[in-house]
XYZ file of C-alpha atoms in Angstrom:
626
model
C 117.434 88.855 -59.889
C 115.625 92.092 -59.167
C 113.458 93.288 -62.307
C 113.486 96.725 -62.547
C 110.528 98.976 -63.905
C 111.148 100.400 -67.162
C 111.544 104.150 -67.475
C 110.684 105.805 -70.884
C 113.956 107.042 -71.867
C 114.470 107.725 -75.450
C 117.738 106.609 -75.413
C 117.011 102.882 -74.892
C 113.163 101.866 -74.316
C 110.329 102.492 -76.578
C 107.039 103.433 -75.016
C 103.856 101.032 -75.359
C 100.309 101.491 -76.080
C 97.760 99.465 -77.014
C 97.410 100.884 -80.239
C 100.508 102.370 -81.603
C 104.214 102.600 -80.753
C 105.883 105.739 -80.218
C 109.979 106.825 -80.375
C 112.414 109.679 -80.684
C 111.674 110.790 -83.721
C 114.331 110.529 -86.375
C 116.148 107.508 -84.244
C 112.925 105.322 -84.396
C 112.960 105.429 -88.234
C 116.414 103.374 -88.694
C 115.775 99.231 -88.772
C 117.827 97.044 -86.794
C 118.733 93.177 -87.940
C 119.395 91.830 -84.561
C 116.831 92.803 -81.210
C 117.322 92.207 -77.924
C 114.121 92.152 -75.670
C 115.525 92.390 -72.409
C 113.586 90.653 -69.378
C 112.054 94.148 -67.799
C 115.655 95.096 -66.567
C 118.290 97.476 -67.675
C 121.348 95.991 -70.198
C 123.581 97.091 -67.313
C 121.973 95.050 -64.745
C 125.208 92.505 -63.707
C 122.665 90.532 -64.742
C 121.451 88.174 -67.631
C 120.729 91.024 -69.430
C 123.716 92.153 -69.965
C 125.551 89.435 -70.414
C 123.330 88.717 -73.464
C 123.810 92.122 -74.427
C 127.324 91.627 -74.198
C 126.892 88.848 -76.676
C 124.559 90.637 -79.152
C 126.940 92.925 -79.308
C 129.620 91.287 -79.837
C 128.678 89.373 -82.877
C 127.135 91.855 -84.624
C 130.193 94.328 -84.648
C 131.829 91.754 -86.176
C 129.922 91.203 -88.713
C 128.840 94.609 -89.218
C 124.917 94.150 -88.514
C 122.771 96.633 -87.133
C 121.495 95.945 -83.531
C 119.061 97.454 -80.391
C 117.174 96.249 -77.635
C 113.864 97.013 -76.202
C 113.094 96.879 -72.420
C 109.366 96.217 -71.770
C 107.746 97.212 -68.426
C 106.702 95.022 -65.993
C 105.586 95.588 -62.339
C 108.731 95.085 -59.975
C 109.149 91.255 -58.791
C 106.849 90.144 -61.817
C 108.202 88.638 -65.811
C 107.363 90.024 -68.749
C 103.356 89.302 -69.397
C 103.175 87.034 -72.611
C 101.170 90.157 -74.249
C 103.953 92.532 -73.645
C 106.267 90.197 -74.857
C 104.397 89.903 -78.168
C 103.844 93.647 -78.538
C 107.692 94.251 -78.565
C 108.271 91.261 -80.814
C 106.006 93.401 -83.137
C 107.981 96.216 -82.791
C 111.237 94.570 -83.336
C 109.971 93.074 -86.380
C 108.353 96.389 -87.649
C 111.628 97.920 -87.024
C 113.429 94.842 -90.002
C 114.701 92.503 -87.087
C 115.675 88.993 -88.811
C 116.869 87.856 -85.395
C 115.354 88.252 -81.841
C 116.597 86.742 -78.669
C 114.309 86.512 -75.541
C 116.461 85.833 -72.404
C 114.683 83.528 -69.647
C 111.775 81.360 -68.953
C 109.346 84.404 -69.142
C 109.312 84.605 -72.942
C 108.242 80.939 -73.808
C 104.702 81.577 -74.669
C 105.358 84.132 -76.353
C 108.266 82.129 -78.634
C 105.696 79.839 -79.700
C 102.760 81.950 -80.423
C 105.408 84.616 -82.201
C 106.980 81.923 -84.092
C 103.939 81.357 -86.119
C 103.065 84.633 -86.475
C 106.407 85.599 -88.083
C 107.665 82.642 -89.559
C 110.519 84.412 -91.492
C 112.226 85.817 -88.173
C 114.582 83.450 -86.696
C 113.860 83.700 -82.609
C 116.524 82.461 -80.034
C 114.963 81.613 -76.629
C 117.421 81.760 -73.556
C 116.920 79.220 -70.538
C 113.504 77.966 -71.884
C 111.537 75.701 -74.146
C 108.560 77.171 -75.962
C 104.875 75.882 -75.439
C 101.432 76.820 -75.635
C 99.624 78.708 -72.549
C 97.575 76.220 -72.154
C 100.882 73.291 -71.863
C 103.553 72.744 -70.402
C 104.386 70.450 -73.387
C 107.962 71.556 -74.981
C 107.526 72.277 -78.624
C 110.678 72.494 -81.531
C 109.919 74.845 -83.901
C 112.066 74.852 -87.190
C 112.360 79.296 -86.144
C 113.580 79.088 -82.533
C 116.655 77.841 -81.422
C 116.931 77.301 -77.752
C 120.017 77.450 -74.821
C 120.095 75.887 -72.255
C 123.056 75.021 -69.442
C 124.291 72.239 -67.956
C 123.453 72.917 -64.411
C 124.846 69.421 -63.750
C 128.590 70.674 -64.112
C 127.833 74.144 -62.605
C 127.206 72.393 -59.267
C 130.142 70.497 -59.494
C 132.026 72.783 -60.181
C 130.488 74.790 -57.341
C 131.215 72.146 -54.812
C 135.033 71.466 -56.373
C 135.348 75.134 -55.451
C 133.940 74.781 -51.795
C 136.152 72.035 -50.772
C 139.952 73.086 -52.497
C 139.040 76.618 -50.943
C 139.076 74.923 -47.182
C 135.821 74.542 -46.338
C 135.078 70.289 -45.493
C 131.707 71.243 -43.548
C 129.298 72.115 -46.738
C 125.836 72.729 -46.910
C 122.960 72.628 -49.988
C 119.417 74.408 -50.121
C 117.539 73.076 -52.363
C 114.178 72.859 -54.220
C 111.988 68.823 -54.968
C 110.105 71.168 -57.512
C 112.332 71.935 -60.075
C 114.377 69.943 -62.373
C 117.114 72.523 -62.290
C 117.884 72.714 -58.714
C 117.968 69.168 -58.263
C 120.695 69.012 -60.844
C 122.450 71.919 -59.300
C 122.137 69.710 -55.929
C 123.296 66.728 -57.696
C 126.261 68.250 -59.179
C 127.416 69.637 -55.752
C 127.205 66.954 -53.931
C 129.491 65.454 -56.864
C 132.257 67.806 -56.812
C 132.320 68.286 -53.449
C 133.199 64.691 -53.431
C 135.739 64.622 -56.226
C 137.431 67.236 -54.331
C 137.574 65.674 -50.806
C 138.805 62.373 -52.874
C 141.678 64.342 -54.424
C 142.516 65.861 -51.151
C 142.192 62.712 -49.539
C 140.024 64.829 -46.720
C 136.862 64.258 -45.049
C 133.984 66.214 -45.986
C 130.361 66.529 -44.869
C 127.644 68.014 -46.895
C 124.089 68.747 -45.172
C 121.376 69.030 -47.798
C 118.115 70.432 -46.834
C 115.455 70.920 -49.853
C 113.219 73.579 -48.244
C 110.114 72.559 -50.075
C 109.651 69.038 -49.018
C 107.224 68.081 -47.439
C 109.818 65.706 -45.825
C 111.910 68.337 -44.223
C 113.419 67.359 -41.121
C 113.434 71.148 -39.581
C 111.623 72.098 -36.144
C 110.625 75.956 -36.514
C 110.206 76.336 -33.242
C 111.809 78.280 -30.572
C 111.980 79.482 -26.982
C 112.140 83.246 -26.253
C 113.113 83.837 -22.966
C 112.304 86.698 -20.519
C 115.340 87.007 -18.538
C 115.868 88.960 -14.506
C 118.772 89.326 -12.513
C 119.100 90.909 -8.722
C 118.966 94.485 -8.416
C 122.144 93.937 -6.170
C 123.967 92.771 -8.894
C 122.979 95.546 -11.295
C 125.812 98.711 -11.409
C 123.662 101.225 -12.248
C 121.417 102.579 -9.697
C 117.513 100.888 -9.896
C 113.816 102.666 -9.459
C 110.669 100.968 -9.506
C 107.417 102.436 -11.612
C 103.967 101.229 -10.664
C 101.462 101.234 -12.933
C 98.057 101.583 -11.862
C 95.201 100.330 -14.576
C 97.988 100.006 -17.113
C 101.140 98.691 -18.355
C 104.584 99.540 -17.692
C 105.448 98.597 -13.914
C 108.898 97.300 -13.302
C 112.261 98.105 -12.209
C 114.152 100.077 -14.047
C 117.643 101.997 -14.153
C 118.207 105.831 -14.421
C 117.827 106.782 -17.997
C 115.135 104.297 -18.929
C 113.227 105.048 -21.460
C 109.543 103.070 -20.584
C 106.614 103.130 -22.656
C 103.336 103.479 -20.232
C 100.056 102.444 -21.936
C 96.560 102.771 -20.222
C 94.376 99.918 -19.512
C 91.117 100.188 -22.147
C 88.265 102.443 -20.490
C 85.502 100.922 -18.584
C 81.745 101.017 -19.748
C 81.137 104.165 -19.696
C 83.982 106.202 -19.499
C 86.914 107.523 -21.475
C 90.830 107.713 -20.322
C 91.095 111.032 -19.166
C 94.732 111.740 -17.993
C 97.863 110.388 -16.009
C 98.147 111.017 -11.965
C 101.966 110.751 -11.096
C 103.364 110.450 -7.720
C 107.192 110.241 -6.347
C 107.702 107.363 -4.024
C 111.201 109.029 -3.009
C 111.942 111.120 0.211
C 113.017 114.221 -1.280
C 111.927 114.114 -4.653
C 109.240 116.119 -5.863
C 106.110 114.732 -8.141
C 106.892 117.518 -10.386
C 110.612 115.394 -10.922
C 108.702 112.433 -12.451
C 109.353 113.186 -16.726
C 106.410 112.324 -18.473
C 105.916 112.836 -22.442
C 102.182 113.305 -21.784
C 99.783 113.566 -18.974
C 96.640 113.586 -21.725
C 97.331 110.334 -23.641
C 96.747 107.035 -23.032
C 100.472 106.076 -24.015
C 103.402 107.628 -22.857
C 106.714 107.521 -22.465
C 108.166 107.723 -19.040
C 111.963 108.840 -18.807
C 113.319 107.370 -15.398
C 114.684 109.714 -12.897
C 116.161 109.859 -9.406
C 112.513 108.407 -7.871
C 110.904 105.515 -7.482
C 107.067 106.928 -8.877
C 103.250 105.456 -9.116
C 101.724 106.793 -12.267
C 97.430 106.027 -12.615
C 95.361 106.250 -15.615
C 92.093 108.285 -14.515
C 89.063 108.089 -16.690
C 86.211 110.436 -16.549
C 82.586 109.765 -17.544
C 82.185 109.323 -21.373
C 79.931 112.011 -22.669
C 78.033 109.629 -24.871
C 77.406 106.053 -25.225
C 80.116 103.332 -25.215
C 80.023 100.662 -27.561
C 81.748 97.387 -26.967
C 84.764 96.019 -29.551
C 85.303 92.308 -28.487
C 87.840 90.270 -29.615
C 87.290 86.661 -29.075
C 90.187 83.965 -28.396
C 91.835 81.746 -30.819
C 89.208 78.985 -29.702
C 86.188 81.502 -29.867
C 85.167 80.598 -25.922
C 86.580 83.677 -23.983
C 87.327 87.259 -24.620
C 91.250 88.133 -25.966
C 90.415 91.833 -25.630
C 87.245 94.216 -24.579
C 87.291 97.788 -25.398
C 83.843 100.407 -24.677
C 84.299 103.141 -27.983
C 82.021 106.138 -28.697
C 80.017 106.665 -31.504
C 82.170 108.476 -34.429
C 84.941 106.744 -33.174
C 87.555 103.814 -34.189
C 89.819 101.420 -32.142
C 92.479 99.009 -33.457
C 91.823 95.528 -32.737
C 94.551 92.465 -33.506
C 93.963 88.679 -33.387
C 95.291 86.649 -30.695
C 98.204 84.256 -32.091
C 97.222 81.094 -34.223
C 97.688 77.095 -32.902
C 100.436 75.604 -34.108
C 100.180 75.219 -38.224
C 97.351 77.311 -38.711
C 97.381 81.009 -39.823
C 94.659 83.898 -39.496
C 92.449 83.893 -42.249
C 89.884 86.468 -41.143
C 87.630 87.699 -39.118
C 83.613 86.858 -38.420
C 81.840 89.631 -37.079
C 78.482 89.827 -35.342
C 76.779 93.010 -34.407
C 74.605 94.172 -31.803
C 72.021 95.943 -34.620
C 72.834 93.169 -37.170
C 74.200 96.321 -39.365
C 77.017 95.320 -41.224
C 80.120 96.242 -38.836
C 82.594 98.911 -40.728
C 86.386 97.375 -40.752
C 89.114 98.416 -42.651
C 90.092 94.874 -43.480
C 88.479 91.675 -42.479
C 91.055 89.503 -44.115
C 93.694 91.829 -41.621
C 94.892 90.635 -38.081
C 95.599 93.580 -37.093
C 93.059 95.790 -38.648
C 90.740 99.362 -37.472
C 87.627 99.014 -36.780
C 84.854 102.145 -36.617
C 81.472 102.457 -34.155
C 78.427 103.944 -34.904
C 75.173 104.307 -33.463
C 73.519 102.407 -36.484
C 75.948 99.241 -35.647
C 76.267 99.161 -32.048
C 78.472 96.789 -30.348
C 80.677 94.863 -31.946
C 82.113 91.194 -31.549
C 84.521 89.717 -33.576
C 86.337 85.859 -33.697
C 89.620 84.811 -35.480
C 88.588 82.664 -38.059
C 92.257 80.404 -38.579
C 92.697 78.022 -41.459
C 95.772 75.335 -42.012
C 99.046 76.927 -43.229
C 100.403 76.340 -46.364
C 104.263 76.749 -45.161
C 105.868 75.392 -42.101
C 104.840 77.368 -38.617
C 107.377 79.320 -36.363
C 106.215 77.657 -32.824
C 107.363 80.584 -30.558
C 107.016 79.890 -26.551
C 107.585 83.006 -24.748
C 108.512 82.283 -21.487
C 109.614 84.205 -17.859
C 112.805 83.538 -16.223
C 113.812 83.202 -12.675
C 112.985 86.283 -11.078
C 110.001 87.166 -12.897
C 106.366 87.041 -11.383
C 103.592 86.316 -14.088
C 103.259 85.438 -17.742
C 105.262 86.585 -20.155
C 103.051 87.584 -23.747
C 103.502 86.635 -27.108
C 103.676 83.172 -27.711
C 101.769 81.846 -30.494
C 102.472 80.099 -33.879
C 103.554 82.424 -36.482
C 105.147 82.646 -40.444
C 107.680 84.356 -41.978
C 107.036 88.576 -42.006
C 104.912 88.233 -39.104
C 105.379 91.319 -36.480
C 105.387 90.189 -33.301
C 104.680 92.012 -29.822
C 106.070 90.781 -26.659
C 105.843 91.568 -22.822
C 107.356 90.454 -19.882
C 106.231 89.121 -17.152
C 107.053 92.706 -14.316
C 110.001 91.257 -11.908
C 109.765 90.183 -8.811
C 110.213 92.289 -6.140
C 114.335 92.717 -5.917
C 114.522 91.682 -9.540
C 115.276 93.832 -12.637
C 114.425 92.304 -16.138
C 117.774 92.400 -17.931
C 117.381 91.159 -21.754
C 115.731 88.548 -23.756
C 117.012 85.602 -25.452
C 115.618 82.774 -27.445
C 116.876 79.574 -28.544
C 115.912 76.529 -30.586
C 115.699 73.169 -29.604
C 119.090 72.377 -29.686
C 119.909 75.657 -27.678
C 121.171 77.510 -30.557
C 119.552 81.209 -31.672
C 116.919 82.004 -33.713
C 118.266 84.579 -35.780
C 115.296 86.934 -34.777
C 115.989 90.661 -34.253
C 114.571 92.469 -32.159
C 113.488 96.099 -31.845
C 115.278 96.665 -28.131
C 116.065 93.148 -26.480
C 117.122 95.293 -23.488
C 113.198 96.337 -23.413
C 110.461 94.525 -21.313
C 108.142 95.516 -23.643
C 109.258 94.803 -27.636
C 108.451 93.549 -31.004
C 110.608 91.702 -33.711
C 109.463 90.517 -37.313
C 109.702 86.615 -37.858
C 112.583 85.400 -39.582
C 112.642 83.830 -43.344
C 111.757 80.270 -42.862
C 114.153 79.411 -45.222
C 116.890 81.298 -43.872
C 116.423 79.517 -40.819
C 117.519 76.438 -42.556
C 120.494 77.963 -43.341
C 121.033 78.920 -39.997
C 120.577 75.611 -38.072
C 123.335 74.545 -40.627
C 125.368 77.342 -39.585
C 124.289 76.423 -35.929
C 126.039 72.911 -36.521
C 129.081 73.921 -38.384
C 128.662 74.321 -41.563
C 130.600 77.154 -43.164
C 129.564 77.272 -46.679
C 126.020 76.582 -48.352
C 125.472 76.647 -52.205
C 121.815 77.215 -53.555
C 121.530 76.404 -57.035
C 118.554 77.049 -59.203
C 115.872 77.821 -56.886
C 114.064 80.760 -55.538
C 115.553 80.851 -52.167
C 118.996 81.889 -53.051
C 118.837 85.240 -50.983
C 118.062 83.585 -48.025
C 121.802 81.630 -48.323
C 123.584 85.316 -48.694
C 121.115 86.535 -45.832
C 121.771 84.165 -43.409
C 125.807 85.058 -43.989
C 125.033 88.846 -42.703
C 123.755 87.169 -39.118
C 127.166 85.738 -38.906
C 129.102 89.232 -39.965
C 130.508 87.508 -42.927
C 132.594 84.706 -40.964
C 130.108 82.102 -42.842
C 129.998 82.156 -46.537
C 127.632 81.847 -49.435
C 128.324 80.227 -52.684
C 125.718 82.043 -55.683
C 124.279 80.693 -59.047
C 123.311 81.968 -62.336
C 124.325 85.184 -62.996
C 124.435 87.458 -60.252
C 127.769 89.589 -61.092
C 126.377 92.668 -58.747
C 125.864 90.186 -55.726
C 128.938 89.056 -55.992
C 129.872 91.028 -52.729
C 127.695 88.703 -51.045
C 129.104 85.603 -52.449
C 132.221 83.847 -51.638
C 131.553 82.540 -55.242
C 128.999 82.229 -58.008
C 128.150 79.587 -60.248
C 127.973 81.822 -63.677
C 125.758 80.958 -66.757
C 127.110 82.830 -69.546
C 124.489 83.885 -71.419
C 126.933 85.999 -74.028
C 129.161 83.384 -75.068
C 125.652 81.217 -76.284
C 124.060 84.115 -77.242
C 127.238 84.510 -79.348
C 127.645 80.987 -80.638
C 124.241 80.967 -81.837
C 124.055 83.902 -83.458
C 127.198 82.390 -85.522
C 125.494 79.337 -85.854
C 121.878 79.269 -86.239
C 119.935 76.039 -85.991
C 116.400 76.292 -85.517
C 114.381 73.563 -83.592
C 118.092 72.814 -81.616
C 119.122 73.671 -78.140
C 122.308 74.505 -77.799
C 123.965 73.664 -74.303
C 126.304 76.081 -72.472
C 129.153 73.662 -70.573
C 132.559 73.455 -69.772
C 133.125 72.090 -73.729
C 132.350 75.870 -74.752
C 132.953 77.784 -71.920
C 129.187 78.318 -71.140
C 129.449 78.349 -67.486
C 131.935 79.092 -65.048
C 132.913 80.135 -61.341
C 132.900 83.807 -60.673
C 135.799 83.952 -57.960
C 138.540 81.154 -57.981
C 141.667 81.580 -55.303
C 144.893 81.826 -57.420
C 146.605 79.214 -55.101
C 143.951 76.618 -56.634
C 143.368 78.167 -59.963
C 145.186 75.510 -61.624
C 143.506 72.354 -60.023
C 139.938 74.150 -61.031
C 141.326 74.462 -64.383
C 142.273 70.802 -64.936
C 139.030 70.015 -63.355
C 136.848 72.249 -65.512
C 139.373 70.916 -68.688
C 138.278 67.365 -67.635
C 134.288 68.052 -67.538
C 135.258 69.725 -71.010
C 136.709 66.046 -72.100
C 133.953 64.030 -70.692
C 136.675 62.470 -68.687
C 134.541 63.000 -65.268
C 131.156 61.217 -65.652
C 128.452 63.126 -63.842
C 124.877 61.514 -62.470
C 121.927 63.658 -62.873
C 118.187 62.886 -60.807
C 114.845 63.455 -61.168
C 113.246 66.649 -59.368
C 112.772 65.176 -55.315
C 114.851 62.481 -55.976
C 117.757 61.430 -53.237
C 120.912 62.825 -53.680
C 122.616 60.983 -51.515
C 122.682 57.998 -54.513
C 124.527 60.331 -56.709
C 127.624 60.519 -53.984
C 129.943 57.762 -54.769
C 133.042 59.550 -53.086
C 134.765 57.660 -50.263
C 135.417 60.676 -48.034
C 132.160 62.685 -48.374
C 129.220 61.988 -45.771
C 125.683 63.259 -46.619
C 123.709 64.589 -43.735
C 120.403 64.811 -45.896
C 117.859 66.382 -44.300
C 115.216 65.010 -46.524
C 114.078 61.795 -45.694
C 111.694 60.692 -48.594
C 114.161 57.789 -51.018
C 112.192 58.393 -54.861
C 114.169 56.577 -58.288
C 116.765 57.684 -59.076
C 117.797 58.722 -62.510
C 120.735 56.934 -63.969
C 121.285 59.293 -67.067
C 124.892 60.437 -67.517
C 123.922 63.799 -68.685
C 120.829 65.706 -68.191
């Protein structure tokens, strides 16, 4: 769920210092019984928050109680700090609150340390146990009641709804780290299996946890620079020669080609572009050139075949060498000569397979200490002086953490050299690549890339009708996704992990003709959800708030209507209501695991196959409930 950064409105949210509390005057002066802290987003999120707003709310008009809620700020993509959390617990209680409720996991520290502090306010905690900061021990305390959900029937019901909706080739991402997605998992696999019984159907469900080190997933793929005959081209062809720079090739009419100079020698500088028509009857002046005075241009392709030449004049001071050494520190990547009072971008050359740039070590020619913009940067600026001299700098790569995209770029028929870019990359890498110029007849056409089992990518790219390009590296998690979508899948459920945007991601790719089943509560992504598995925060907020217990945890379920599917066809509402009425009963007994455990010995159904992807077998967890 996105967390959005407060905004001091005086409406809703209270403003925060570290030594006082201010309001809107008259409105700040009135106590309220029941407080809301929401989790740094709006009430009208879609969200958790306001479904437990919904539930606040609720209650307290029926019983006539006075109610607000506070929305502490928190940088975007981060919780509520535990110190935040306890300044607007002070507040609330300040303000006469005898009940506060602090949805999610972020607020557990802050339970436990406010629970002693303010013994006579009864605290509800949503989707988390309270503990100290320094354990990850679960304490009861007689003043905070706890909810929790049973993630165990969510994913059933999850995978009930994937299989009566049509769907009998399922997939599961997944998480080993987290008790909570393995139950989700669990669960799936379940009703997924229930269903296909009761539909007497065969089903297969691929389940891929993404953090295991286990995962059966190659990352790598082939990106292919592809030519075809001029003859067979419709469009009439021109060829551009690049003398001491880039850009040469055939091209059609219209073209738009990006030119770039070769770096200066010792010595000199780039000084402009000579440009030449190779075509009886076409004058020089005909060639259409952005610039004759940079070192990269862009050349529009006219009615001429044309030789363009980078000229460089003598440098009217000293040049300084900027050396970039290869991955293996024995040879030069790149060599550059830069004047004094001047600055030159410099990039790494691409890491061995499962290693990523860590940063750079950098040797001058004074022994001054080199000025960079970033040494920890691959692609970074780096500026000469007199004082430092040359400069020389080597890749320093260290092991990566997460699983390495193994990209071979490669030239097709019809192509004459190497094609650049291959290298081993991670997810949000931007990548350049070049191909190989064509042969002579030859026009490059397009690239194209495959995995090993010849399926795509998923990569965009910036012009894939360009020699010269660049694309950022895919999610590696939505890759899973993909390579289940590659072999047929057509729906994948991710329950209770991180990772769930890369399931309704990897559905775009496919222009919607793939499908994405959501948890929790995600009501405003619903239009990127076939369906979602909902925890209803209101209805427990509610039914505590009726029923207080401290040092309990009260479990939203199918018994109480705590959880349910988002989207449910009409033409199978009724057998997902007997289903959900028999999880109610305890009629369906459900198998939960242990976080990493395998799945595939919680799938007793006769007609579902598991294709798990993980390989690793760990006990398995006999408990009936979770």
């Amino acid at each position: 769920m996105k967390r959005l950064i407060s905004v001091l409105m005086c409406v809703a949210l209270i403003a925060v210092t570290a030594v006082s509390f201010t309001g809107c005057g008259k409105a700040e002066s009135k106590s309220y019984q029941v407080v809301l802290l929401t989790d740094g987003g709006l009430v009208t999120d879609g969200a958790y928050n306001e479904s437990a707003w919904n539930g606040v709310k609720e209650y307290c008009d029926a019983q006539g109680l006075s109610y607000r809620y506070y929305q502490p700020p928190v940088e975007e993509g981060s919780p509520v700090s535990t110190e935040t959390a306890l300044e607007y617990i002070e507040l609330a209680v300040s303000k006469g609150a005898a009940m506060i409720i602090l949805p999610t996991a972020a607020y557990e520290v802050a339970a436990y340390e406010a629970s002693a502090l303010y013994p006579e306010v009864q605290f509800i905690l949503i989707d988390g146990t309270p503990h100290p900061a320094d354990s990850d021990i679960d304490a009861y305390l007689g003043n905070v009641m706890c909810i929790d959900f049973n993630t165990l029937e969510s994913g059933f019901l999850a995978g009930y709804v994937a299989v009566v909706s049509g769907n009998t080739d399922l997939g599961y991402l997944g998480s080993v780290k987290t008790r909570t997605s393995s139950s989700y998992g669990a669960g799936f696999v379940q009703g997924a299996g229930y269903a296909a019984d009761e539909l007497g159907i065969p089903v297969r469900l691929s389940y891929a946890d993404y953090d295991s080190d286990f995962l059966d997933y190659d990352y790598s793929f082939t990106l292919t620079a592809n030519y075809d005959k001029v003859e067979n081209i419709d469009e009439e062809c021109f060829v551009v020669n690049v003398e001491n720079g880039k850009g040469s090739g055939t091209y059609t009419e219209g073209s738009n080609v990006k030119i770039t100079a070769d770096p200066a020698p010792e010595g000199k500088v780039f000084d402009h572009w000579d440009y030449k028509s190779n075509t009886d009857g076409v004058k020089d002046k005909k060639i259409n050139l952005s610039s004759t005075k940079e070192a990269e241009i862009n050349l529009l392709v006219e009615k001429c075949d044309c030789t363009l030449t980078a000229v460089y004049a003598d440098a009217p001071s000293a040049t300084y060498p900027i050396i970039v050494k290869s991955a293996d520190g024995a040879s030069d990547f790149s060599a550059q000569y830069i004047m004094a009072g001047e600055s030159c971008n410099v990039k790494a050359p691409a890491a061995e397979s499962g290693y990523v740039f860590d940063h750079w070590q950098i040797e001058t020619a004074s022994g001054a200490e080199a000025d960079i913009d970033d040494v920890n940067a691959k692609d970074t600026w780096v500026h000469v002086s007199e004082e430092v001299g040359g400069i020389t700098l080597t890749p320093v790569f260290a092991q990566s953490a997460d699983p390495t995209f193994n990209v071979s770029v490669v030239t097709g028929e019809g192509g004459n050299g190497e094609s650049l870019g291959s290298g081993s990359y991670v997810t949000d890498d931007y990548i350049e690549v070049e191909a190989a110029i064509p042969q002579e007849g030859y026009i490059f056409t397009r690239w194209s890339n495959a995995d090993a089992d010849g399926y795509g990518a998923g990569i965009s790219m910036e012009n894939e009708y360009s020699p010269s390009t660049n694309y950022t590296m895919v999610n590696r998690y939505q890759s899973v996704v993909e390579k289940m979508f590659d072999n047929g899948v057509s729906i994948v459920f991710a329950g209770g992990n991180e990772e769930i945007g890369a399931v309704s991601e990897a559905t775009k790719i496919y222009n919607y003709q793939k499908f994405a089943i959501g948890s929790e509560s995600w009501q405003k992504n619903w239009e990127n959800y076939y369906s979602t598995a909902i925890k209803d925060y209101g209805s427990a907020v509610k039914a505590c708030l009726e029923d207080y217990q401290g040092g309990f945890t009260y479990t939203g379920s199918c018994a109480n209507n705590g959880i349910l599917m988002s989207f449910v066809d009409e033409k199978n509402q009724a057998q997902y209501d007997a289903v959900y009425q028999a999880l109610a009963n305890n009629q369906i007994a459900l198998r939960g695991v242990a976080p990493g455990a395998d799945v595939r010995l919680a799938n007793n159904s006769k007609c579902l196959t598991l294709d798990y992807w993980v390989m690793q077998v760990i006990e398995f967890d006999l408990t009936v409930t979770e």
